[in-house]
Each structure stands twice: as C-alpha cells, then as structure tokens.
Amino acid sequence: MVPLEEALADPIYGHAYTYVRANGISWLHRWMQTDGRVIRWEPEPPAWIVAANKAPASELAVIASAP
C-alpha cells in the first residue's frame, strides 16, 4: 500500500489538464488529449456481448454458444 502523500508526489499529478467536455472519460484519455496525442477509444463490443447484456439470464447460455 502506498501512502496518499507519496502517491500524490508522482509528477503525473502536476500534468496540465485542458480537457473540458460533457462526457466523463478516463484520465489517461484526458492527458493524451492535453499532450496533443490522438485519443485511442475502446473498440465497440461484439454483437454477442451487446445481446448478452440485454438478454435475460435464462438465455445467456444460448447466446454464449453462438458463433
């Protein structure tokens, strides 16, 4: 376990912060944009994962076995 004071002494916490938008995104994404780098967003989940998220638990086995 790292004490809070030691963790906050890391130089990343002195990093500039210029991301201002409505959406809450990862600090890694915010720092990338501040550094002028292109944000690499997470890929969209496969259709079977989206379907499993919306399906009742009784149908999960069928969805998981689909190609």
C-alpha positions as semicolon CSV with decimal commas, in nm:
position;residue;x (nm);y (nm);z (nm)
1;M;0,000;0,000;0,000
2;V;0,129;0,345;-0,092
3;P;0,060;0,638;0,141
4;L;-0,153;0,913;-0,018
5;E;0,121;1,175;0,016
6;E;0,367;0,952;-0,170
7;A;0,117;0,874;-0,446
8;L;0,033;1,243;-0,494
9;A;0,404;1,326;-0,520
10;D;0,409;1,150;-0,860
11;P;0,478;1,407;-1,136
12;I;0,168;1,298;-1,330
13;Y;-0,047;1,489;-1,081
14;G;0,128;1,809;-1,187
15;H;0,041;1,738;-1,550
16;A;-0,155;2,007;-1,733
17;Y;-0,524;1,943;-1,771
18;T;-0,709;2,104;-2,062
19;Y;-0,984;1,853;-2,142
20;V;-1,324;2,017;-2,099
21;R;-1,624;1,824;-2,228
22;A;-1,957;1,696;-2,102
23;N;-1,858;1,328;-2,101
24;G;-1,667;1,169;-1,818
25;I;-1,372;0,985;-1,967
26;S;-1,058;0,824;-1,830
27;W;-0,779;1,049;-1,702
28;L;-0,546;0,863;-1,939
29;H;-0,761;0,986;-2,229
30;R;-0,769;1,340;-2,087
31;W;-0,390;1,351;-2,050
32;M;-0,343;1,215;-2,402
33;Q;-0,554;1,496;-2,545
34;T;-0,372;1,756;-2,333
35;D;-0,044;1,626;-2,478
36;G;-0,180;1,667;-2,830
37;R;-0,200;1,293;-2,891
38;V;-0,492;1,122;-3,062
39;I;-0,722;0,954;-2,815
40;R;-0,749;0,583;-2,890
41;W;-1,103;0,495;-2,785
42;E;-1,201;0,149;-2,674
43;P;-1,345;-0,068;-2,954
44;E;-1,717;-0,136;-2,973
45;P;-1,807;-0,470;-2,812
46;P;-1,902;-0,762;-3,038
47;A;-2,273;-0,811;-3,109
48;W;-2,293;-1,121;-2,889
49;I;-2,176;-0,923;-2,585
50;V;-2,432;-0,650;-2,652
51;A;-2,702;-0,919;-2,689
52;A;-2,593;-1,091;-2,367
53;N;-2,611;-0,761;-2,183
54;K;-2,972;-0,711;-2,293
55;A;-3,091;-1,072;-2,258
56;P;-3,249;-1,234;-1,955
57;A;-3,020;-1,467;-1,761
58;S;-3,211;-1,770;-1,887
59;E;-3,090;-1,700;-2,245
60;L;-2,719;-1,641;-2,169
61;A;-2,610;-1,999;-2,236
62;V;-2,764;-1,989;-2,586
63;I;-2,602;-1,652;-2,665
64;A;-2,261;-1,762;-2,536
65;S;-2,264;-2,072;-2,757
66;A;-2,348;-1,877;-3,076
67;P;-2,065;-1,825;-3,328
